[in-house]
mmCIF file of C-alpha atoms in Angstrom:
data_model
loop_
_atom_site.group_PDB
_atom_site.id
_atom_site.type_symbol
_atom_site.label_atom_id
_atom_site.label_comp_id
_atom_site.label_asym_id
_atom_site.label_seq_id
_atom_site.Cartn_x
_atom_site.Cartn_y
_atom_site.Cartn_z
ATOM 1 C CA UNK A 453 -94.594 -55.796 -39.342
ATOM 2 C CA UNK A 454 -94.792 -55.523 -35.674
ATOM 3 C CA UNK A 455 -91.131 -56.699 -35.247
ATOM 4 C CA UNK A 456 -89.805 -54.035 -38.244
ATOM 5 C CA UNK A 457 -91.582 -51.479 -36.178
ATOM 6 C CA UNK A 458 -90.065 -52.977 -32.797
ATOM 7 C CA UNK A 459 -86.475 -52.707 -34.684
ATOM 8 C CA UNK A 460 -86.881 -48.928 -36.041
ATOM 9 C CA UNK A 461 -87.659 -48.079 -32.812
ATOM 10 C CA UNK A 462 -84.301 -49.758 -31.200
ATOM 11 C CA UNK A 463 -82.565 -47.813 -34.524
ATOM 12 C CA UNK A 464 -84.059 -44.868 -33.054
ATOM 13 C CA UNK A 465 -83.304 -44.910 -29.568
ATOM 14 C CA UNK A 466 -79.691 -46.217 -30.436
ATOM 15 C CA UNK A 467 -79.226 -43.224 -32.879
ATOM 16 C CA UNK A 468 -80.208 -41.221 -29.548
ATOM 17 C CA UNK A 469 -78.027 -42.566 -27.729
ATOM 18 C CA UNK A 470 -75.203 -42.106 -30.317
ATOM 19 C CA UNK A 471 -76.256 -38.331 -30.886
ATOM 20 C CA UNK A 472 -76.163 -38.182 -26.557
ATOM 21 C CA UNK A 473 -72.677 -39.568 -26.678
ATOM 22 C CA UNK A 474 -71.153 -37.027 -29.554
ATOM 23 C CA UNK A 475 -72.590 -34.135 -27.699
ATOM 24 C CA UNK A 476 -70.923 -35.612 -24.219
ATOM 25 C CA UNK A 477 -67.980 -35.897 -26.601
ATOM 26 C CA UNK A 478 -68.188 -32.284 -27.809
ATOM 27 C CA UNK A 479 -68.740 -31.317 -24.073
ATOM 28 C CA UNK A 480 -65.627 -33.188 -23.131
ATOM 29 C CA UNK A 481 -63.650 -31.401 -26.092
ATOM 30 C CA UNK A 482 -64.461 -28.365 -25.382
ATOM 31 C CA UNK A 483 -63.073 -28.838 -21.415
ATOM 32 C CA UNK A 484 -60.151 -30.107 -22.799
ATOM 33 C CA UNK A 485 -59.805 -27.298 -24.815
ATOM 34 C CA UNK A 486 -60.849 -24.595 -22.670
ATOM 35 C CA UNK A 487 -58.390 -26.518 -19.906
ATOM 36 C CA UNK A 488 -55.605 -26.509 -22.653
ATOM 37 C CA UNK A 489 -56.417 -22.568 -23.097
ATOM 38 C CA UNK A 490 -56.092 -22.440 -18.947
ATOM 39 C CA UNK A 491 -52.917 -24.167 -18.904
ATOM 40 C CA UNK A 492 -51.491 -22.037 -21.814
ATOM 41 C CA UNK A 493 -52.675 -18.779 -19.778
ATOM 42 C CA UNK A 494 -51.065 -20.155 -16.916
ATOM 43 C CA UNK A 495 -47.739 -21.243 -18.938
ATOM 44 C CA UNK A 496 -47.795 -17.762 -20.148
ATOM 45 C CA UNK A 497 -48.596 -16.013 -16.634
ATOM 46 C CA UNK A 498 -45.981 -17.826 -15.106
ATOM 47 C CA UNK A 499 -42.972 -17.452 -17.671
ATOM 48 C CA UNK A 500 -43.769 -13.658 -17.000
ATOM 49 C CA UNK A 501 -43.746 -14.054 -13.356
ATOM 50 C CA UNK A 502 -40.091 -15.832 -14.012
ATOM 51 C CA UNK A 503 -38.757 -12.956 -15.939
ATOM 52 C CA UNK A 504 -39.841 -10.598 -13.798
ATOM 53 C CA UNK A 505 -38.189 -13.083 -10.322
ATOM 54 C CA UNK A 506 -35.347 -13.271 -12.237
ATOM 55 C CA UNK A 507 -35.603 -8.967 -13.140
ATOM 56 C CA UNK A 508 -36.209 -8.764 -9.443
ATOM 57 C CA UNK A 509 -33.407 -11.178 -8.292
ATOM 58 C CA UNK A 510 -30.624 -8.591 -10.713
ATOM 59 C CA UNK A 511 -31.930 -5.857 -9.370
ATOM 60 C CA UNK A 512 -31.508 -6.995 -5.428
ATOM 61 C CA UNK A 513 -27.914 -8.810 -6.655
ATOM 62 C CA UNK A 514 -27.508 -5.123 -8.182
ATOM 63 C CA UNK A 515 -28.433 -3.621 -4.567
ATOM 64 C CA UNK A 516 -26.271 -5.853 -2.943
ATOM 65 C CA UNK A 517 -23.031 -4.869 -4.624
ATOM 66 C CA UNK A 518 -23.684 -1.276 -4.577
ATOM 67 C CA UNK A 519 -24.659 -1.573 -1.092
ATOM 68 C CA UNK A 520 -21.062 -3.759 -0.162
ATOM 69 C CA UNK A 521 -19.678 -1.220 -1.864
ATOM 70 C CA UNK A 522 -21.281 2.033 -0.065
ATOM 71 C CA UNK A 523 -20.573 0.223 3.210
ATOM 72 C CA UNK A 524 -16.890 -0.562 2.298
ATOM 73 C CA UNK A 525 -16.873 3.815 1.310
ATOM 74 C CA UNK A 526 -18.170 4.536 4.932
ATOM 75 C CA UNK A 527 -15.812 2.261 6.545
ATOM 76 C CA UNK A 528 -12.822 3.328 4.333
ATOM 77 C CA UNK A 529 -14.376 6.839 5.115
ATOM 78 C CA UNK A 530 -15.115 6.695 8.609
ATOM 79 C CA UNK A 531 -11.714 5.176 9.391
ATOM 80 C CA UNK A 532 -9.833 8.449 7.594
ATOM 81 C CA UNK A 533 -12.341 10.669 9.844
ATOM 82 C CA UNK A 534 -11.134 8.965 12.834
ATOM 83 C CA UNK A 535 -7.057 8.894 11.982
ATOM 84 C CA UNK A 536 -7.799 12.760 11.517
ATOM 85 C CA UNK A 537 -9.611 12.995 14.459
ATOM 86 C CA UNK A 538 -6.442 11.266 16.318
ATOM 87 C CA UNK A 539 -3.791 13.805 14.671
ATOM 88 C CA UNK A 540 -5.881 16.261 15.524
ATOM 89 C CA UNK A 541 -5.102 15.495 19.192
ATOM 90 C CA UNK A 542 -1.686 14.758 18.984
ATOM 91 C CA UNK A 543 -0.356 17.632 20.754
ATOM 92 C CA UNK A 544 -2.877 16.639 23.651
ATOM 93 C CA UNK A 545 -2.709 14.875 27.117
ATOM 94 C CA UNK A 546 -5.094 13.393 29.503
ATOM 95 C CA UNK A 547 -4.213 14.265 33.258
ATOM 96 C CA UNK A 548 -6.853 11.633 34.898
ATOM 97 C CA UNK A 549 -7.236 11.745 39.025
ATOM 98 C CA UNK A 550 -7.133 15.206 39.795
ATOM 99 C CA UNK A 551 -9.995 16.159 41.998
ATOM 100 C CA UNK A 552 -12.935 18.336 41.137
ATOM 101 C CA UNK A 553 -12.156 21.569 42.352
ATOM 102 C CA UNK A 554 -8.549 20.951 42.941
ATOM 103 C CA UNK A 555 -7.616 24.758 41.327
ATOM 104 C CA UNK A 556 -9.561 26.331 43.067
ATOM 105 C CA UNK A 557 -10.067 30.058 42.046
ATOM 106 C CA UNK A 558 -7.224 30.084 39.308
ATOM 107 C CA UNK A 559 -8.068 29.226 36.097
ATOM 108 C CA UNK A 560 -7.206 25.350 35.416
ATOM 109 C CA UNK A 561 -4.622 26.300 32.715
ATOM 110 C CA UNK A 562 -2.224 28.901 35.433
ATOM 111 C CA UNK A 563 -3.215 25.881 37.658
ATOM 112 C CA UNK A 564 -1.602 23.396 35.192
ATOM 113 C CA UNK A 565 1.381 25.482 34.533
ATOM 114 C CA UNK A 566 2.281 25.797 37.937
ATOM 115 C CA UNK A 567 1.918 22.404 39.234
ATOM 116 C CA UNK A 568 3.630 20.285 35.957
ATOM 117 C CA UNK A 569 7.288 21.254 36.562
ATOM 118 C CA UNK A 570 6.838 19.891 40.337
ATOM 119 C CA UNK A 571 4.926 17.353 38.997
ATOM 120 C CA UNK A 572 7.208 16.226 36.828
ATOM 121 C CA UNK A 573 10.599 16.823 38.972
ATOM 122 C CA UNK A 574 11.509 19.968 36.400
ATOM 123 C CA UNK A 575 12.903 23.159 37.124
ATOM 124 C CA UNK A 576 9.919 25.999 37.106
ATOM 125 C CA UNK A 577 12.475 28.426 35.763
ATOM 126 C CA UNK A 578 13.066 26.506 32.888
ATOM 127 C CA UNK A 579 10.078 24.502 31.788
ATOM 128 C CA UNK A 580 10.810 23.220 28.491
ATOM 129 C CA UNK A 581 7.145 22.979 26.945
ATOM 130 C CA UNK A 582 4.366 25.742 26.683
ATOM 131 C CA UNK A 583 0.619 24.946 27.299
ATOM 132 C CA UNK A 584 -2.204 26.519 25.243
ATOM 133 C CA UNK A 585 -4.978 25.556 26.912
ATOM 134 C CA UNK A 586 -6.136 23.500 29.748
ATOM 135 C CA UNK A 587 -9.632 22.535 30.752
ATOM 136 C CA UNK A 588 -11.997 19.673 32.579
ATOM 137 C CA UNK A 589 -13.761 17.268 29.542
ATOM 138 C CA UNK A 590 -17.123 17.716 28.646
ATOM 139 C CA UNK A 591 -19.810 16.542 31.077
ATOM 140 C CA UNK A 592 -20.924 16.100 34.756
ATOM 141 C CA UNK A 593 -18.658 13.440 36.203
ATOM 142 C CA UNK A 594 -20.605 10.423 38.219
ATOM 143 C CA UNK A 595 -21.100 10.447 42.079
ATOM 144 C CA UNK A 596 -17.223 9.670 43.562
ATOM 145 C CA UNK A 597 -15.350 10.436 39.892
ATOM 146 C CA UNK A 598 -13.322 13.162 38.651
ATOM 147 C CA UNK A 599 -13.181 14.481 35.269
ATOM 148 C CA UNK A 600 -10.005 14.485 33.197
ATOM 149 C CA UNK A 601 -8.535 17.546 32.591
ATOM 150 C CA UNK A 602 -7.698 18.050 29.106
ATOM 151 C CA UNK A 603 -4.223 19.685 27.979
ATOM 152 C CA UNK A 604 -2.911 21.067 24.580
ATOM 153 C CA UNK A 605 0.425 22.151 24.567
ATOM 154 C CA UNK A 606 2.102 24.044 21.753
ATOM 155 C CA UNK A 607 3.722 22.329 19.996
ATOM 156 C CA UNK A 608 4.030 18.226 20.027
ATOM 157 C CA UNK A 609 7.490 17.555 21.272
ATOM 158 C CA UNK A 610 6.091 19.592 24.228
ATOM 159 C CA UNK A 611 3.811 16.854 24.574
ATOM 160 C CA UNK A 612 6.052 14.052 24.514
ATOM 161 C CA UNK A 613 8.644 15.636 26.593
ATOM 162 C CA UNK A 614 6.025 16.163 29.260
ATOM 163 C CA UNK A 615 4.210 12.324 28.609
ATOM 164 C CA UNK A 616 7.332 10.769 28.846
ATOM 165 C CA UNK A 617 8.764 12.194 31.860
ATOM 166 C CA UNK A 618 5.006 11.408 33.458
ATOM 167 C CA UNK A 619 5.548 7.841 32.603
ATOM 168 C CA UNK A 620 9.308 7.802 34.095
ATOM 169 C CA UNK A 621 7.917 8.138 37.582
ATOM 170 C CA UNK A 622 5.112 7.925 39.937
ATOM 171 C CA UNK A 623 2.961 10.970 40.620
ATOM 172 C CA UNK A 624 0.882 12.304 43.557
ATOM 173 C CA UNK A 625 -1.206 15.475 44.603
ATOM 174 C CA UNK A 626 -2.638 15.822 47.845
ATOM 175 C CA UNK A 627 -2.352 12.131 48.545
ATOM 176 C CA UNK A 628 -3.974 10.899 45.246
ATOM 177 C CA UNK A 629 -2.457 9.234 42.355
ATOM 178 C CA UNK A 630 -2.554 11.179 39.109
ATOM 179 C CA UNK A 631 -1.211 10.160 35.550
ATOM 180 C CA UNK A 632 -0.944 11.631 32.261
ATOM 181 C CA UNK A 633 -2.587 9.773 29.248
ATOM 182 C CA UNK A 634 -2.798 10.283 25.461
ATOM 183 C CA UNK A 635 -5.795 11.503 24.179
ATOM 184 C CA UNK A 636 -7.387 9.641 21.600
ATOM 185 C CA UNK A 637 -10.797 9.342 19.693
ATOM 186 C CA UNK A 638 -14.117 7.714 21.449
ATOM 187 C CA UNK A 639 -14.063 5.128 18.609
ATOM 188 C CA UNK A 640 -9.802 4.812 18.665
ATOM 189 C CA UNK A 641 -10.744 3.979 22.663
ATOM 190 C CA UNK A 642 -13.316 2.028 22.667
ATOM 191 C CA UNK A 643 -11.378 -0.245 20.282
ATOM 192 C CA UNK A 644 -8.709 -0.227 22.816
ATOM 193 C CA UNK A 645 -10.472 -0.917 25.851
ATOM 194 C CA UNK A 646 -11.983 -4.480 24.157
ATOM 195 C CA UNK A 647 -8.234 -5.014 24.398
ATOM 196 C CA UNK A 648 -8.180 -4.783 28.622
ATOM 197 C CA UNK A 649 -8.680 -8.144 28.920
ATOM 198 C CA UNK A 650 -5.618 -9.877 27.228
ATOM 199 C CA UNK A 651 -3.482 -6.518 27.800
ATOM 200 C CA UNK A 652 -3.231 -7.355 31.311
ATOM 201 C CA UNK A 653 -2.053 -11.070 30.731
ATOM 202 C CA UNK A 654 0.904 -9.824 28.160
ATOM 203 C CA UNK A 655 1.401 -6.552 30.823
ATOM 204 C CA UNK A 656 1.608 -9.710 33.346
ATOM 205 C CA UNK A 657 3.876 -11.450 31.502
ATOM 206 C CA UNK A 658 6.231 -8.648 30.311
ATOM 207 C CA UNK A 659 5.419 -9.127 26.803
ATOM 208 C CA UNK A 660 3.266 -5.855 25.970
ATOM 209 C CA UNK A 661 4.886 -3.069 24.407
ATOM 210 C CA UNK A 662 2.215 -0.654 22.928
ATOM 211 C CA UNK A 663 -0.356 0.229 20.880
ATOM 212 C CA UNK A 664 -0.257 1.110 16.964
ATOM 213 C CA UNK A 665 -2.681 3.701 16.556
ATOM 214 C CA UNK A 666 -4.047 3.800 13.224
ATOM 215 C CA UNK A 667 -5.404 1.185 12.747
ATOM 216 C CA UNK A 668 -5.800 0.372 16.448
ATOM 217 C CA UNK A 669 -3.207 -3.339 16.965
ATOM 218 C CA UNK A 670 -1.899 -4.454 19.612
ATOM 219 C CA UNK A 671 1.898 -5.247 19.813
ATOM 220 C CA UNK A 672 4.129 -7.253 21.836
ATOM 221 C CA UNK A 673 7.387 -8.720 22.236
ATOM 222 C CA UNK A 674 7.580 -12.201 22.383
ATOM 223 C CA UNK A 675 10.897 -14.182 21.711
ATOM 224 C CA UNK A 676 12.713 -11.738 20.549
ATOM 225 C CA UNK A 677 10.083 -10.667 17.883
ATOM 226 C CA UNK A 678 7.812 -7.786 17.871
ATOM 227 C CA UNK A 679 3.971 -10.071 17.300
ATOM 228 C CA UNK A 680 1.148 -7.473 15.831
ATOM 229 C CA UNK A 681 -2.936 -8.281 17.080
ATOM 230 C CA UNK A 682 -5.648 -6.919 15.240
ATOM 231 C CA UNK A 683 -8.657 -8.175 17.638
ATOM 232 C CA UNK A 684 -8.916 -9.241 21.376
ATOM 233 C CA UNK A 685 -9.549 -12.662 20.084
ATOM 234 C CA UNK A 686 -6.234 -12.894 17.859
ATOM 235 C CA UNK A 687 -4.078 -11.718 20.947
ATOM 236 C CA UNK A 688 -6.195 -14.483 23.376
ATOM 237 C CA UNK A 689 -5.580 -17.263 20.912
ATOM 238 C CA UNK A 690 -1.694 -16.426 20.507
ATOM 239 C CA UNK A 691 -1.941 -16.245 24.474
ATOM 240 C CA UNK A 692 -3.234 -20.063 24.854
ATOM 241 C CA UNK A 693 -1.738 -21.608 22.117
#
């Protein structure tokens, strides 16, 4: 009897054991399934977080063409603003070296109208060209410079009569050098002046011939062909080639 009891009481212990094991079981099950619900979430969270990348990448490929495109408008636009500004100097000239103070108590444009005809080995009785205005540019010069005095003239064949007779010969006034200059835009110059460099090497070598204004290229004559330059760099690697 002692060794039925002995049994049950194995029976019972291993029935414990069993009922310990389907409750880890059930434990375990329900991980899995609460991780499989976690994962799910996650699959879920992150196919919405794709959609909306992939919204957000449109939208900034969206921003990116309109914004190529706005910035191609304002350099379309900004390069018709500055061919206006240039026409609307044609009928203008630079006169650069002429001191500070130079006309004294007449007014810089009877000053002007005197002086060009001598300037410019012309007959004062019969000045072909007719000045509207002439005044010193905007601003205080620096220490030891001299503003340029700006002239409009009537009409622009008065200009170019009086620009190319400047650049026929070699001009002086009270023992300084003064020449005549075309008036262009800030942007039109600063564009030229990145071409000082490499204009003196083709001036050097006989080659330049002149600017094309709009846009701003620089052209020279080079056996027996006219070569155009749109950048400082072009001209330098046609120079050293």
């Amino acid at each position: 009897m002692s060794d039925i009891a002995g049994f049950g009481d194995k029976l019972d212990k291993l029935e414990e054991r069993i009922s310990d094991m389907n409750n880890a079981v059930t434990a375990v099950q329900g991980g899995f399934t609460a991780l499989k619900q976690d994962i799910s979430a996650n699959a879920t969270r992150l196919n919405e977080a794709e959609d909306r990348i992939e919204s957000a990448e449109e939208s900034v490929q969206s921003m990116i063409s309109e914004l190529t495109a706005a910035t191609k408008r304002i350099a379309y636009l900004e390069t018709k603003t500055e061919d206006l500004e240039n026409r609307g100097r044609r009928k203008n000239l630079r006169l650069v070296g002429l001191a500070e103070g130079t006309e004294g108590t007449q007014s810089m444009l009877s000053y002007i109208q005197h002086k060009m005809p001598l300037w410019l080995g012309l007959d004062p009785a019969d000045t072909p060209f007719t000045i509207e205005r002439a005044h010193h540019t905007l601003g205080r010069p620096k220490p030891g410079q001299n503003r340029a005095v700006l002239i409009r003239f009537l009409r622009f064949q008065d200009r170019e009569v009086v620009f190319l007779k400047a650049k026929q010969r070699t001009i002086t006034h009270e023992g300084h050098t003064i020449f005549f200059a075309q008036d262009f835009s800030a942007e039109t110059m600063k564009k030229r002046s990145q071409f000082n460099a490499v204009k003196k090497q083709f001036v050097e070598a006989g080659s330049f011939r002149r600017f094309q204004l709009q846009p701003c290229k620089k052209r020279i004559f080079h056996n027996g062909k006219i070569v155009t330059f749109s950048s400082p760099e072009e001209a330098e690697n046609f120079l050293h080639k």
